[in-house]
Amino acid sequence: MSGTEAEERSGDFIRDIIRADLDAGRAGSVVTRFPPEPNGYLHIGHAKSICLNFGVAEEFGGRCHLRFDDTNPTREEHEFIASIQDDVRWLGFDWGDHLYFASDNFETLYGWAEHLISEAKAYVDDLSQDEIRKHRGTLTEPGRNSPYRERAVEKNLDLFRRMRAGEFADGARVLRAKIDMASGNINLRDPVIYRILHAEHPRTGNAWCIYPTYDFAHGQSDAIEGVTHSLCTLEFEDHRPLYDWLIDNLPVPARPRQYEFARLNLFYTVLSKRILTGLVAGGQVGGWDDPRMPTISGLRRRGVPAAAIRDFVKRIGISKSDNTVEVALLDHCIREGLNKTAERRLGVLRPLKVVIENYDEGAEEELDAINNPEDAAAGTRTVPFSREIYIERDDFMEDPPKKFFRLAPGREVRLRYAYFITCTDVIKDDAGVVTELRCTYDPATRGGNAPDGRKVRGTLHWVSAAHGVEAEVRLFDHLFTRPDPGAEGDIVDDINPESLTVLKRCRLEPALADARPGETLQFERQGYFCLDPDSSPDKLVFNRTVALRDSWAKIKAKGAGKG
RNA sequence: UGGGGGAUAGUUUAACGGUAGAACUUCCGGCUCUGGACCGGACGGCCCAGGUUCGAAUCCUGGUCCCCCAGCCA
C-alpha cells in the first residue's frame, strides 16, 4: 500500500464501515441524515454530528438530509425549526431539496402500526403509565406481561383506531410492540410505540392526537428517505435491536443500518439540551445566543467563525470512547483561523491617559498601520496620532518586576506604528491611583524605528484621546467554575459569577466605528473581537471572541508569590 | 447482581500481528514594531495478569475500572 493509499484508508471507524459497505456492494451510495428534534437550539455537540453526517456524504459522493424528528408536539416549536436550519446553513452545509420531517410520515407510520397489529406484533395496552413501569421489571429482573398483551387482533385494531379518533384521554392507552418482556434489553420489553397526546403539533396542527415515539419513527423515516447509514450517539446503542426489529417486521422500502459514535463533551461546559433550556428559562444567561453559551448561535455571536468549528470537529475525531475535550483546543482552532483572516486594529480596553509633553498641542498626524501582517492583500490604513493618547493600564507599572518589558518611569517603549516614548512623570490621585502619565517622544522614531538603531523591548497599542471612539467591550469566561458542571450538587451553583465582564468606556481607534456585523477583528495584543447585535452607531458594543495567547500572563502567574 | 458499550501521553486521536505516531496543552530556546504569529527542541502513553506467536496496543483467557439503559423524551 502506498503512502497516499494509506492516507485515503485512514479515518474513523464510521468511514471505515462506509468504505467497506461500498466496496462490498452492500450499499450503492451513501445517504446520511442529521435528525434534530426541534425543541432547542443546536450546540457544538450537534456540530460534531452535523460535520460527520454532511462530511461523509460529501466525501463519498452521497447526500445528507436534514430531518426534524418532530414526534413530540408538547415540546417542539417553530422557533427551533427555523434556528436549526439557520445554524446548519451557517456552519456551511446544504441539504438541497432534502428537508424532511418525521411528521410527514405520520400517515405511513400509522399504517405500519396497524400492520404490526394485524400481524399480532403490537397491542393496545390499557395499563396506566405507572402500571407499565411496574410491569417492566428492573435492570436485573425480567418484566411481566401486561394482562392486555394477548388481546385479539380485531380488538386491538378497533382500540387503536379509536385512539386515533380521539375517544380516549391522554395516557389512557398506548400501543406497544409485542417483543419480549424478559429481554435483558429493556428497550425490547414491549416498548411503547404510540401514545395519546391531545396537543397541537407545529406542522400537523390538530390532525393527530396520537403520536409515534422516537423508536417507531426514526428508523422507519430513515427507510422512507433511503438513508443507508443512520449515525447517532452511543446512548442509542441499546435501541439498535429495536431499530432492527421494526425494520425487519415492517414493509419498509429499504434497510438502513444504525451506527453509534461517542458524543462530544467539553470541560467547563454543559452540552445537555435540557440544562441549556433551563439556563435560558431561568435567566442565568441572556438567551440561546448568549456568547457564553456553547450553542452555535452563541458561538456565532461571540465571533467564532464557522470554519473554526469545522476545524475543531475535524481535530477531535470520531470514536466510541467517552471523551471530554479541553476548551484550549477550541480556542486554538478559533485563533488559528482568525490569525490568518482577521484585520488588526488598535483598541484600549482599560485606558490610562498619556500626555506627550514635547508633542505640539493641537497637532495631529496620520500614521500608516498594517491591516494584517499575515495577509499582504489586506493592505494598510492610517491611524490618527496626537499629544494625548490612551494606553492600556496593564502596560504601565511604577515598580516593574524583572521581566516586565512595558512602560515604567524613565523607560522607553515603542507605540505601535508611531513613536518611541519615554515616561518622565507619574500623576496620581489622592488615593495613590495612577491617573495619568507624562512622557516625551522622539520625533526621529516616527513609524516605530530609531535611525540610530537603538532598540526597545516593548511595543504598546494606543488610541488618540481626541480621535478615539468610545465603546463597551464584553469579556467572557467559562460559564461554569468547575470542569464537570453539576457533578456535585445543583449545577446552578457552579455558574461562574465572573463569566461576563463588561468594560465601559473603552477607547478604540476610529476605524472601529465602521466595523461590520459578522466580522471578527483582532485588537492587537488583546484578542479577537466582533460587533455585538446590541451595538448601535451611538453605542458601540464589542464581544471578545477569544484572547490572544498571553505569555506575559504566564510569567506573571509563575512569578506571583516568588517576589 | 440483567443487557449494551469503552479503556493508548494531561486532553483528543492514530496503529488493523512487524520501530507506539500526531494534534492540543505544558516547559525550554530562537525570532519579532503584537510578550501575537512563526521556527526549533523537550517532557510525557499501550488498564492489569496470564496465554498464543520469532514478534501482541492489536489475537485468546481471566480480572479491574468507566459509561449507557428501568420516559407514554429524543
PDB file of C-alpha atoms (C1' of nucleotides) in Angstrom, chain A residues 71 75 129 136 139 171 184 195 214 238-239 315-316 319 321-322 324 326 339 344 373-374 403 405-406 414 416 447-449 522 525 548-549 551 554 558, chain B residues 1-8 10-16 23-28 32-38 66-74:
ATOM      1  CA  THR A  71     -42.721  13.352  17.142  1.00  0.00           C
ATOM      2  CA  ARG A  75     -42.143  20.488  23.438  1.00  0.00           C
ATOM      3  CA  GLN A 129     -48.071   4.669  32.952  1.00  0.00           C
ATOM      4  CA  ARG A 136     -41.358  -3.549  33.087  1.00  0.00           C
ATOM      5  CA  LEU A 139     -32.323  -3.865  35.247  1.00  0.00           C
ATOM      6  CA  GLY A 171     -52.317   8.362  28.818  1.00  0.00           C
ATOM      7  CA  GLY A 184     -32.176  -8.195  29.178  1.00  0.00           C
ATOM      8  CA  ARG A 195     -49.113   7.403  22.753  1.00  0.00           C
ATOM      9  CA  TYR A 214     -38.915   8.166  18.611  1.00  0.00           C
ATOM     10  CA  ASP A 238     -29.368  -0.229  23.210  1.00  0.00           C
ATOM     11  CA  HIS A 239     -32.011   0.828  20.752  1.00  0.00           C
ATOM     12  CA  ARG A 315      -9.448  17.549  15.093  1.00  0.00           C
ATOM     13  CA  ILE A 316     -11.403  15.841  17.848  1.00  0.00           C
ATOM     14  CA  SER A 319     -14.595   7.188  18.155  1.00  0.00           C
ATOM     15  CA  SER A 321     -14.889   6.030  23.715  1.00  0.00           C
ATOM     16  CA  ASP A 322     -16.298   8.544  26.132  1.00  0.00           C
ATOM     17  CA  THR A 324     -14.102  15.232  27.185  1.00  0.00           C
ATOM     18  CA  GLU A 326     -10.288  20.677  26.506  1.00  0.00           C
ATOM     19  CA  ASN A 339      -4.901  34.890  12.799  1.00  0.00           C
ATOM     20  CA  ARG A 344      -5.860  44.193  13.078  1.00  0.00           C
ATOM     21  CA  PRO A 373       0.677  41.042   8.751  1.00  0.00           C
ATOM     22  CA  GLU A 374      -0.411  37.530   7.756  1.00  0.00           C
ATOM     23  CA  LYS A 403      10.702  40.571  33.019  1.00  0.00           C
ATOM     24  CA  PHE A 405       9.155  44.980  29.214  1.00  0.00           C
ATOM     25  CA  ARG A 406       6.498  47.645  29.040  1.00  0.00           C
ATOM     26  CA  ARG A 414       7.501  51.949  21.237  1.00  0.00           C
ATOM     27  CA  ARG A 416       2.842  50.623  17.668  1.00  0.00           C
ATOM     28  CA  GLY A 447       6.738  54.948  12.239  1.00  0.00           C
ATOM     29  CA  GLY A 448       8.384  52.986  15.011  1.00  0.00           C
ATOM     30  CA  ASN A 449      12.074  52.737  14.205  1.00  0.00           C
ATOM     31  CA  GLN A 522      -8.048  41.443  16.159  1.00  0.00           C
ATOM     32  CA  ARG A 525      -2.053  42.391  21.727  1.00  0.00           C
ATOM     33  CA  LEU A 548      -4.617  36.197  22.244  1.00  0.00           C
ATOM     34  CA  ARG A 549      -2.180  33.780  23.824  1.00  0.00           C
ATOM     35  CA  SER A 551       2.900  34.570  27.628  1.00  0.00           C
ATOM     36  CA  LYS A 554       2.050  33.090  32.407  1.00  0.00           C
ATOM     37  CA  LYS A 558       4.548  31.970  37.819  1.00  0.00           C
TER      38      LYS A 558
ATOM     39  C1'   U B   1     -26.267  -8.820  40.693  1.00  0.00           C
ATOM     40  C1'   G B   2     -29.546  -8.167  33.677  1.00  0.00           C
ATOM     41  C1'   G B   3     -28.346  -6.073  28.827  1.00  0.00           C
ATOM     42  C1'   G B   4     -25.211  -2.932  25.779  1.00  0.00           C
ATOM     43  C1'   G B   5     -20.522  -0.330  25.115  1.00  0.00           C
ATOM     44  C1'   G B   6     -15.443   1.587  26.263  1.00  0.00           C
ATOM     45  C1'   A B   7     -10.178   1.601  28.212  1.00  0.00           C
ATOM     46  C1'   U B   8      -3.232   4.189  24.052  1.00  0.00           C
ATOM     47  C1'   G B  10      -2.562  15.956  30.943  1.00  0.00           C
ATOM     48  C1'   U B  11      -6.591  16.093  26.607  1.00  0.00           C
ATOM     49  C1'   U B  12      -8.332  14.136  21.885  1.00  0.00           C
ATOM     50  C1'   U B  13      -6.939  10.627  18.405  1.00  0.00           C
ATOM     51  C1'   A B  14      -3.784   7.057  15.027  1.00  0.00           C
ATOM     52  C1'   A B  15      -1.893   1.881  14.554  1.00  0.00           C
ATOM     53  C1'   C B  16      -5.809  -3.155  11.537  1.00  0.00           C
ATOM     54  C1'   A B  23      -2.558  17.489  17.284  1.00  0.00           C
ATOM     55  C1'   C B  24      -3.727  20.437  21.526  1.00  0.00           C
ATOM     56  C1'   U B  25      -1.707  21.557  26.458  1.00  0.00           C
ATOM     57  C1'   U B  26       2.815  22.280  29.419  1.00  0.00           C
ATOM     58  C1'   C B  27       8.057  23.509  29.565  1.00  0.00           C
ATOM     59  C1'   C B  28      12.796  25.375  27.242  1.00  0.00           C
ATOM     60  C1'   U B  32       9.737  39.552  16.278  1.00  0.00           C
ATOM     61  C1'   C B  33       7.383  47.075  15.529  1.00  0.00           C
ATOM     62  C1'   U B  34       1.570  42.414  18.562  1.00  0.00           C
ATOM     63  C1'   G B  35       5.120  39.127  25.199  1.00  0.00           C
ATOM     64  C1'   G B  36       0.592  37.545  18.916  1.00  0.00           C
ATOM     65  C1'   A B  37       2.151  34.784  14.715  1.00  0.00           C
ATOM     66  C1'   C B  38       6.252  31.892  13.162  1.00  0.00           C
ATOM     67  C1'   C B  66     -15.548   3.757  33.484  1.00  0.00           C
ATOM     68  C1'   C B  67     -20.082   4.972  30.599  1.00  0.00           C
ATOM     69  C1'   C B  68     -25.292   3.999  28.915  1.00  0.00           C
ATOM     70  C1'   C B  69     -30.326   1.624  29.685  1.00  0.00           C
ATOM     71  C1'   A B  70     -35.843   0.612  34.142  1.00  0.00           C
ATOM     72  C1'   G B  71     -39.884   8.148  29.692  1.00  0.00           C
ATOM     73  C1'   C B  72     -46.209   7.394  27.120  1.00  0.00           C
ATOM     74  C1'   C B  73     -38.278  12.258  25.923  1.00  0.00           C
ATOM     75  C1'   A B  74     -35.087  12.118  21.822  1.00  0.00           C
TER      76        A B  74
END
